Amino acid sequence: MYILHILVFITSILLLVNALPPKSPKSPKTYTIPLKKKSISNSLILHYASGSYAATNIKRSTDVSLANEFSNDDAYFCEITFGKHEQKFNVMIDTGFGDVLIPSINCTSAGCENKAKYNPINDTSFKTTNKSFGYDYLGGNVFGIRGTTTSMNVSGYISGINTTGLHFGLVSVFPKRFEFDEFDGIIGLAPEDDVLITPHEENFVDNLGEDFLDPNQIFSLKIGRHADQTESELTIGGIDPNKYTGELVYTQIAITAGQYYWTIFIDGFTINNNSLSFQRRIGRIVSGLSPIIVPFDDVHKIYQQIPNATENDGIFRIPCGSELKVKIKIGGVDWGIDQRDLISVRQLRNRQKCHGMIIGGITENNEWILGTTFLKNVYSVYYSLNHKIGFAKLNVSSLNFQ
């Protein structure tokens, strides 16, 4: 009788296990997503957050001081869908942010008027967490509720299908100044945002660890250059070896003050063959904005090397014929930046106006923000589980001239 009870118990356990929904097999496939470059107003204010109000769940963005002449920026976008009805959204890719934000059907603020809106009724996998959230950006406030889904589709890759789902924010209040920008939401590709979202929730990068086998629990970025007519693309679950030459040089992520972003140590900086002594600088890799942002003291030292450079609130106007040969040393390698990426040219009637794409701002812990001015010059690979980033020199033969 005792043996019979044991057999019945084991049989019940097996039946229960078999009744559980099976996980999808981890994907051996690599997904390559074309990215489109579009202009966006004031995107700089959208990307950094630190600190919080003690009494609320509203998060405050970093105060980066910028002149009005730098009111427009470029960002890179892809299309995603939700649910069987394929609700489509044009979203910005940002390695400097760890959350996913999508306008909700309940968003009636002016900032949502020209945005696609997510309707949970058309996504059978949606579950609300009954948790509100808020971000207090310099451009205005973002509010909403949080939920999960197992249907967010990025060119065939479905995030969170092997976990409790992708956690994301449904935005019900969106700043008016973004009303006419050609984006609906953001996919944050930072590893974690425990500073912003407490307790931690599985985000897009976390799900790569469950959806792919090692060493494919990664994503890679190639940011194209308009002047060369080169393509931009995000590769999920792999690397495109045709896009770079030589070896990938990996460097460990610098985890500072408990914050875990794509942040690395900067070993050196050279401009026009002059090495500047910047000690203990770290650089956060941010695909959601263009310039390189450095502390004010650093930006002054940099532009002292450029004749006739004049400052306007952290942004330096320079003669359009200026020579800028810049190298940033990371992982023991000097990564050169094309001069075309370092000078922004504006046409004003019969004359040109130029300013440098290295600008001054308020950053923390001697941190530099390395935007697409830097990323256009490297192929980059992001490996969250091993806490490292890889850089390689771009393969010039892969340029896509059209």
Coordinates of C-alpha atoms in Angstrom, one line a residue:
M1 CA 0.0 0.0 0.0
Y2 CA 2.9 2.4 0.9
I3 CA 4.5 1.7 -2.5
L4 CA 1.2 2.3 -4.3
H5 CA 0.9 5.7 -2.6
I6 CA 4.3 6.7 -3.8
L7 CA 3.5 5.6 -7.3
V8 CA 0.3 7.7 -7.3
F9 CA 2.2 10.7 -6.0
I10 CA 4.9 10.4 -8.7
T11 CA 2.3 10.0 -11.4
S12 CA 0.5 13.1 -10.2
I13 CA 3.7 15.2 -10.3
L14 CA 4.5 14.0 -13.8
L15 CA 0.9 14.9 -14.9
L16 CA 1.3 18.3 -13.4
V17 CA 4.6 19.0 -15.1
N18 CA 3.2 17.9 -18.4
A19 CA 0.2 20.2 -18.0
L20 CA 2.5 23.2 -17.6
P21 CA 2.8 25.3 -20.8
P22 CA 6.1 24.4 -22.5
K23 CA 8.8 26.9 -23.1
S24 CA 9.7 27.8 -26.6
P25 CA 13.1 26.3 -27.6
K26 CA 15.9 28.8 -27.4
S27 CA 16.5 30.4 -30.7
P28 CA 19.5 29.5 -32.9
K29 CA 18.5 32.2 -35.3
T30 CA 20.0 35.7 -35.7
Y31 CA 17.6 38.6 -36.4
T32 CA 18.8 41.6 -38.4
I33 CA 16.6 44.7 -38.1
P34 CA 17.2 47.6 -40.5
L35 CA 17.2 51.0 -38.7
K36 CA 16.0 54.2 -40.1
K37 CA 17.5 57.6 -39.2
K38 CA 15.1 60.4 -38.5
S39 CA 15.3 63.9 -37.0
I40 CA 13.8 64.4 -33.6
S41 CA 13.4 67.6 -31.6
N42 CA 15.1 67.9 -28.2
S43 CA 15.9 64.1 -28.0
L44 CA 18.8 64.9 -25.7
I45 CA 16.4 65.4 -22.8
L46 CA 14.9 62.0 -23.2
H47 CA 17.7 59.7 -22.3
Y48 CA 19.2 60.0 -18.9
A49 CA 17.6 59.5 -15.5
S50 CA 19.2 59.6 -12.1
G51 CA 17.8 60.1 -8.6
S52 CA 14.2 60.2 -7.7
Y53 CA 11.7 62.1 -5.6
A54 CA 11.5 60.3 -2.2
A55 CA 7.7 60.7 -1.9
T56 CA 6.7 59.6 -5.4
N57 CA 7.5 57.1 -8.1
I58 CA 8.5 59.9 -10.5
K59 CA 12.1 59.8 -11.8
R60 CA 14.1 62.9 -12.7
S61 CA 16.3 63.2 -15.8
T62 CA 19.8 64.4 -15.7
D63 CA 20.1 68.2 -16.2
V64 CA 22.1 68.6 -19.4
S65 CA 22.5 72.2 -20.3
L66 CA 22.1 72.9 -24.1
A67 CA 21.8 75.9 -26.3
N68 CA 18.7 76.4 -28.4
E69 CA 20.8 76.0 -31.6
F70 CA 21.1 72.4 -30.7
S71 CA 17.4 71.8 -30.4
N72 CA 17.3 69.1 -33.1
D73 CA 19.0 65.7 -33.1
D74 CA 18.9 62.4 -35.0
A75 CA 17.8 59.0 -33.7
Y76 CA 17.4 55.5 -35.1
F77 CA 14.2 53.7 -35.4
C78 CA 12.6 50.3 -36.2
E79 CA 9.1 48.9 -36.4
I80 CA 7.6 46.6 -33.8
T81 CA 4.2 44.9 -33.5
F82 CA 2.1 43.6 -30.7
G83 CA -0.5 40.8 -30.7
K84 CA -2.2 38.9 -33.5
H85 CA -3.8 42.1 -34.8
E86 CA -0.2 43.4 -35.3
Q87 CA -0.5 46.8 -33.7
K88 CA 2.4 48.7 -35.3
F89 CA 4.7 51.2 -33.6
N90 CA 7.7 53.2 -34.8
V91 CA 10.2 53.1 -31.9
M92 CA 13.5 54.6 -31.1
I93 CA 16.5 52.3 -30.3
D94 CA 18.3 53.6 -27.2
T95 CA 21.2 51.8 -25.5
G96 CA 21.2 54.5 -22.8
F97 CA 17.8 53.6 -21.4
G98 CA 16.5 50.3 -19.9
D99 CA 12.8 50.5 -20.3
V100 CA 10.2 50.1 -23.1
L101 CA 7.7 52.9 -23.4
I102 CA 4.6 52.7 -25.7
P103 CA 1.7 55.2 -25.9
S104 CA -1.5 53.7 -24.5
I105 CA -5.0 53.9 -26.0
N106 CA -5.8 55.9 -22.9
C107 CA -3.3 58.7 -23.7
T108 CA -5.2 61.8 -24.4
S109 CA -2.5 64.4 -23.9
A110 CA -1.3 66.5 -26.8
G111 CA 1.9 64.6 -27.1
C112 CA 0.0 61.5 -28.1
E113 CA -2.1 63.1 -30.8
N114 CA 0.0 61.9 -33.7
K115 CA 1.2 58.6 -32.1
A116 CA 0.1 55.1 -32.7
K117 CA -1.5 53.8 -29.5
Y118 CA -1.5 50.4 -27.9
N119 CA -4.8 48.7 -27.1
P120 CA -4.5 45.9 -24.5
I121 CA -7.7 44.4 -25.8
N122 CA -5.9 43.5 -29.1
D123 CA -3.1 41.7 -27.3
T124 CA -4.3 38.5 -25.6
S125 CA -0.9 38.1 -23.8
F126 CA -1.1 41.4 -22.0
K127 CA -1.2 41.4 -18.3
T128 CA -1.3 44.5 -16.1
T129 CA 0.9 44.7 -13.1
N130 CA -1.3 47.4 -11.5
K131 CA 1.8 49.5 -11.0
S132 CA 2.0 53.1 -12.0
F133 CA 5.2 54.8 -13.2
G134 CA 6.5 58.3 -14.0
Y135 CA 9.5 60.0 -15.6
D136 CA 10.1 63.6 -15.0
Y137 CA 12.1 64.7 -18.1
L138 CA 13.3 68.2 -18.8
G139 CA 10.9 68.2 -21.7
G140 CA 7.9 67.3 -19.5
N141 CA 6.3 64.5 -17.6
V142 CA 5.6 60.9 -18.7
F143 CA 3.1 58.9 -16.7
G144 CA 1.4 55.6 -17.2
I145 CA 0.9 52.0 -15.9
R146 CA 3.1 49.0 -16.3
G147 CA 2.3 45.6 -17.8
T148 CA 3.7 42.5 -19.5
T149 CA 3.4 41.0 -22.9
T150 CA 4.8 38.0 -24.7
S151 CA 3.8 39.3 -28.2
M152 CA 6.2 42.2 -28.9
N153 CA 7.6 41.2 -32.3
V154 CA 10.8 42.8 -33.6
S155 CA 11.3 41.5 -37.2
G156 CA 10.5 38.0 -36.1
Y157 CA 12.1 38.1 -32.6
I158 CA 9.5 37.9 -29.8
S159 CA 10.9 39.2 -26.6
G160 CA 10.0 37.5 -23.3
I161 CA 8.3 34.3 -24.7
N162 CA 10.5 32.2 -22.4
T163 CA 10.0 34.4 -19.3
T164 CA 7.1 36.0 -17.5
G165 CA 7.1 38.3 -20.4
L166 CA 8.5 41.7 -21.4
H167 CA 7.8 44.4 -18.8
F168 CA 6.9 47.7 -20.4
G169 CA 5.3 51.0 -19.7
L170 CA 2.0 52.1 -21.2
V171 CA 2.2 55.9 -21.5
S172 CA -1.0 57.8 -20.7
V173 CA 0.7 61.3 -20.4
F174 CA 3.3 62.3 -23.0
P175 CA 5.1 65.7 -23.3
K176 CA 3.5 68.0 -25.9
R177 CA 6.8 69.0 -27.5
F178 CA 7.2 65.5 -28.9
E179 CA 3.8 65.7 -30.7
F180 CA 5.1 65.9 -34.2
D181 CA 8.3 63.8 -33.8
E182 CA 8.2 60.7 -36.0
F183 CA 8.4 58.2 -33.2
D184 CA 5.8 56.4 -31.1
G185 CA 7.9 54.9 -28.3
I186 CA 11.3 53.7 -27.1
I187 CA 13.0 50.3 -26.9
G188 CA 15.6 50.7 -24.2
L189 CA 18.6 48.4 -24.7
A190 CA 20.4 49.1 -21.4
P191 CA 21.0 46.0 -19.3
E192 CA 19.2 47.1 -16.2
D193 CA 17.4 50.1 -14.8
D194 CA 17.2 49.2 -11.1
V195 CA 17.7 52.9 -10.3
L196 CA 14.5 53.7 -12.3
I197 CA 12.4 50.6 -11.9
T198 CA 12.3 49.1 -8.4
P199 CA 12.0 46.2 -7.8
H200 CA 13.8 45.0 -10.9
E201 CA 11.7 43.8 -13.8
E202 CA 12.8 41.7 -16.8
N203 CA 13.5 44.0 -19.6
F204 CA 14.5 43.6 -23.2
V205 CA 18.1 42.7 -22.6
D206 CA 17.3 40.4 -19.7
N207 CA 15.1 38.4 -22.0
L208 CA 18.0 37.8 -24.4
G209 CA 19.5 35.5 -21.7
E210 CA 16.4 33.3 -21.8
D211 CA 15.6 33.4 -25.5
F212 CA 19.1 32.6 -26.9
L213 CA 21.8 30.1 -26.1
D214 CA 25.3 31.3 -25.1
P215 CA 27.2 32.9 -26.8
N216 CA 24.2 34.4 -28.7
Q217 CA 22.7 36.2 -25.8
I218 CA 23.9 39.5 -27.3
F219 CA 23.0 42.2 -29.7
S220 CA 25.1 44.2 -32.1
L221 CA 24.8 47.7 -33.6
K222 CA 26.0 49.3 -36.8
I223 CA 25.2 53.0 -37.2
G224 CA 25.5 54.2 -40.8
R225 CA 26.6 57.6 -42.0
H226 CA 24.4 59.6 -44.3
A227 CA 27.3 61.1 -46.3
D228 CA 28.5 57.5 -47.2
Q229 CA 24.9 56.2 -47.7
T230 CA 25.7 53.4 -45.3
E231 CA 23.0 51.3 -43.7
S232 CA 22.2 51.2 -40.0
E233 CA 21.1 47.9 -38.4
L234 CA 20.5 46.2 -35.1
T235 CA 21.4 42.5 -34.9
I236 CA 19.7 40.4 -32.2
G237 CA 21.2 37.2 -31.1
G238 CA 24.4 37.4 -33.0
I239 CA 27.1 39.4 -34.9
D240 CA 27.4 40.2 -38.6
P241 CA 31.1 39.5 -39.4
N242 CA 30.8 41.2 -42.8
K243 CA 30.3 44.6 -41.1
Y244 CA 33.7 44.8 -39.4
T245 CA 37.4 44.0 -40.0
G246 CA 40.0 42.7 -37.6
E247 CA 39.3 41.4 -34.1
L248 CA 36.5 42.5 -31.8
V249 CA 38.1 44.1 -28.8
Y250 CA 36.1 43.5 -25.6
T251 CA 36.2 45.6 -22.5
Q252 CA 34.4 45.1 -19.2
I253 CA 31.5 47.2 -18.2
A254 CA 32.2 49.8 -15.4
I255 CA 29.6 49.4 -12.8
T256 CA 29.5 52.6 -10.7
A257 CA 27.3 53.6 -7.8
G258 CA 25.3 50.4 -8.2
Q259 CA 24.2 51.5 -11.7
Y260 CA 24.5 49.0 -14.5
Y261 CA 24.5 50.6 -18.0
W262 CA 26.7 50.1 -21.1
T263 CA 29.4 52.1 -19.4
I264 CA 33.1 51.5 -20.0
F265 CA 36.4 53.0 -18.9
I266 CA 38.1 55.6 -21.1
D267 CA 41.8 55.1 -21.2
G268 CA 42.8 58.2 -23.1
F269 CA 41.8 61.1 -25.5
T270 CA 43.8 62.7 -28.3
I271 CA 42.9 65.7 -30.4
N272 CA 45.0 66.9 -33.3
N273 CA 47.9 64.7 -32.0
N274 CA 47.7 66.2 -28.6
S275 CA 47.0 63.8 -25.7
L276 CA 44.8 65.4 -23.0
S277 CA 45.1 64.2 -19.5
F278 CA 41.7 63.1 -18.4
Q279 CA 41.9 60.8 -15.3
R280 CA 39.3 58.1 -14.4
R281 CA 36.8 59.0 -17.1
I282 CA 34.0 56.5 -17.9
G283 CA 31.9 56.5 -21.0
R284 CA 28.2 55.5 -21.4
I285 CA 27.3 54.2 -24.8
V286 CA 24.1 55.8 -25.9
S287 CA 22.6 55.2 -29.4
G288 CA 19.6 57.5 -28.7
L289 CA 21.5 60.8 -29.3
S290 CA 24.2 62.2 -31.5
P291 CA 26.8 64.2 -29.6
I292 CA 29.5 63.3 -27.2
I293 CA 28.7 65.0 -23.9
V294 CA 31.5 65.6 -21.4
P295 CA 31.8 67.7 -18.2
F296 CA 32.3 71.4 -18.7
D297 CA 35.9 71.4 -17.6
D298 CA 36.7 68.7 -20.1
V299 CA 35.0 70.4 -23.0
H300 CA 37.0 73.6 -22.4
K301 CA 40.3 71.7 -22.5
I302 CA 39.2 70.0 -25.8
Y303 CA 38.3 73.2 -27.6
Q304 CA 41.4 75.1 -26.4
Q305 CA 43.0 73.0 -29.2
I306 CA 40.8 74.5 -31.9
P307 CA 41.7 78.1 -33.0
N308 CA 38.8 80.6 -32.8
A309 CA 36.4 78.3 -31.0
T310 CA 33.8 80.2 -29.1
E311 CA 31.4 78.8 -26.4
N312 CA 27.7 79.2 -26.1
D313 CA 26.4 77.3 -23.0
G314 CA 28.6 74.3 -23.5
I315 CA 28.4 74.2 -27.3
F316 CA 31.3 75.5 -29.2
R317 CA 31.0 77.3 -32.6
I318 CA 34.1 76.6 -34.7
P319 CA 35.3 77.7 -38.1
C320 CA 33.8 75.3 -40.7
G321 CA 37.3 74.6 -42.0
S322 CA 38.6 73.5 -38.6
E323 CA 40.7 70.3 -38.4
L324 CA 39.5 67.8 -35.8
K325 CA 41.4 64.6 -35.5
V326 CA 40.0 62.8 -32.5
K327 CA 40.8 59.4 -31.0
I328 CA 39.3 57.9 -27.9
K329 CA 41.2 55.0 -26.3
I330 CA 39.1 52.2 -25.0
G331 CA 40.3 48.7 -24.2
G332 CA 43.8 49.8 -25.1
V333 CA 42.9 50.7 -28.6
D334 CA 42.7 54.2 -30.1
W335 CA 39.3 54.5 -31.9
G336 CA 39.4 57.3 -34.4
I337 CA 36.3 59.5 -35.1
D338 CA 35.7 60.7 -38.7
Q339 CA 35.9 64.5 -38.8
R340 CA 32.6 64.7 -40.6
D341 CA 31.0 63.3 -37.5
L342 CA 32.6 65.9 -35.2
I343 CA 31.4 69.0 -37.0
S344 CA 27.7 69.9 -37.5
V345 CA 27.1 72.2 -40.4
R346 CA 24.0 74.4 -40.7
Q347 CA 23.2 76.4 -43.8
L348 CA 22.0 79.9 -43.0
R349 CA 21.0 81.7 -46.3
N350 CA 24.3 82.6 -47.8
R351 CA 26.6 81.3 -45.1
Q352 CA 27.4 78.2 -43.1
K353 CA 27.4 77.9 -39.3
C354 CA 29.4 75.1 -37.6
H355 CA 29.6 73.7 -34.1
G356 CA 31.4 70.8 -32.6
M357 CA 29.6 67.6 -31.8
I358 CA 31.6 67.2 -28.5
I359 CA 29.6 69.4 -26.1
G360 CA 29.6 70.3 -22.4
G361 CA 26.9 69.2 -20.0
I362 CA 26.4 68.2 -16.4
T363 CA 27.4 64.6 -16.0
E364 CA 28.1 62.5 -12.9
N365 CA 31.2 60.6 -11.7
N366 CA 33.4 62.0 -14.5
E367 CA 31.1 60.3 -17.0
W368 CA 31.1 61.0 -20.7
I369 CA 28.1 60.2 -22.9
L370 CA 29.3 58.6 -26.2
G371 CA 26.5 59.1 -28.7
T372 CA 26.3 58.1 -32.4
T373 CA 29.1 60.6 -33.2
F374 CA 31.3 57.8 -31.7
L375 CA 29.2 54.8 -32.7
K376 CA 29.3 55.7 -36.5
N377 CA 33.0 54.8 -36.4
V378 CA 32.8 51.3 -34.8
Y379 CA 30.9 48.1 -34.9
S380 CA 29.7 47.4 -31.4
V381 CA 28.6 44.2 -29.6
Y382 CA 26.8 44.1 -26.3
Y383 CA 27.1 41.1 -24.0
S384 CA 25.1 41.6 -20.9
L385 CA 25.6 38.2 -19.1
N386 CA 29.4 38.6 -19.4
H387 CA 29.3 42.3 -18.6
K388 CA 31.3 43.4 -21.6
I389 CA 31.1 45.4 -24.8
G390 CA 33.1 44.7 -27.9
F391 CA 34.3 47.2 -30.5
A392 CA 35.8 46.6 -34.0
K393 CA 36.8 48.7 -36.9
L394 CA 34.2 49.0 -39.6
N395 CA 34.7 47.1 -42.8
V396 CA 34.9 49.8 -45.5
S397 CA 34.2 47.3 -48.2
S398 CA 30.8 46.7 -46.7
L399 CA 29.7 50.3 -47.4
N400 CA 26.4 50.4 -49.2
F401 CA 26.6 53.1 -51.8
Q402 CA 23.2 53.6 -53.5

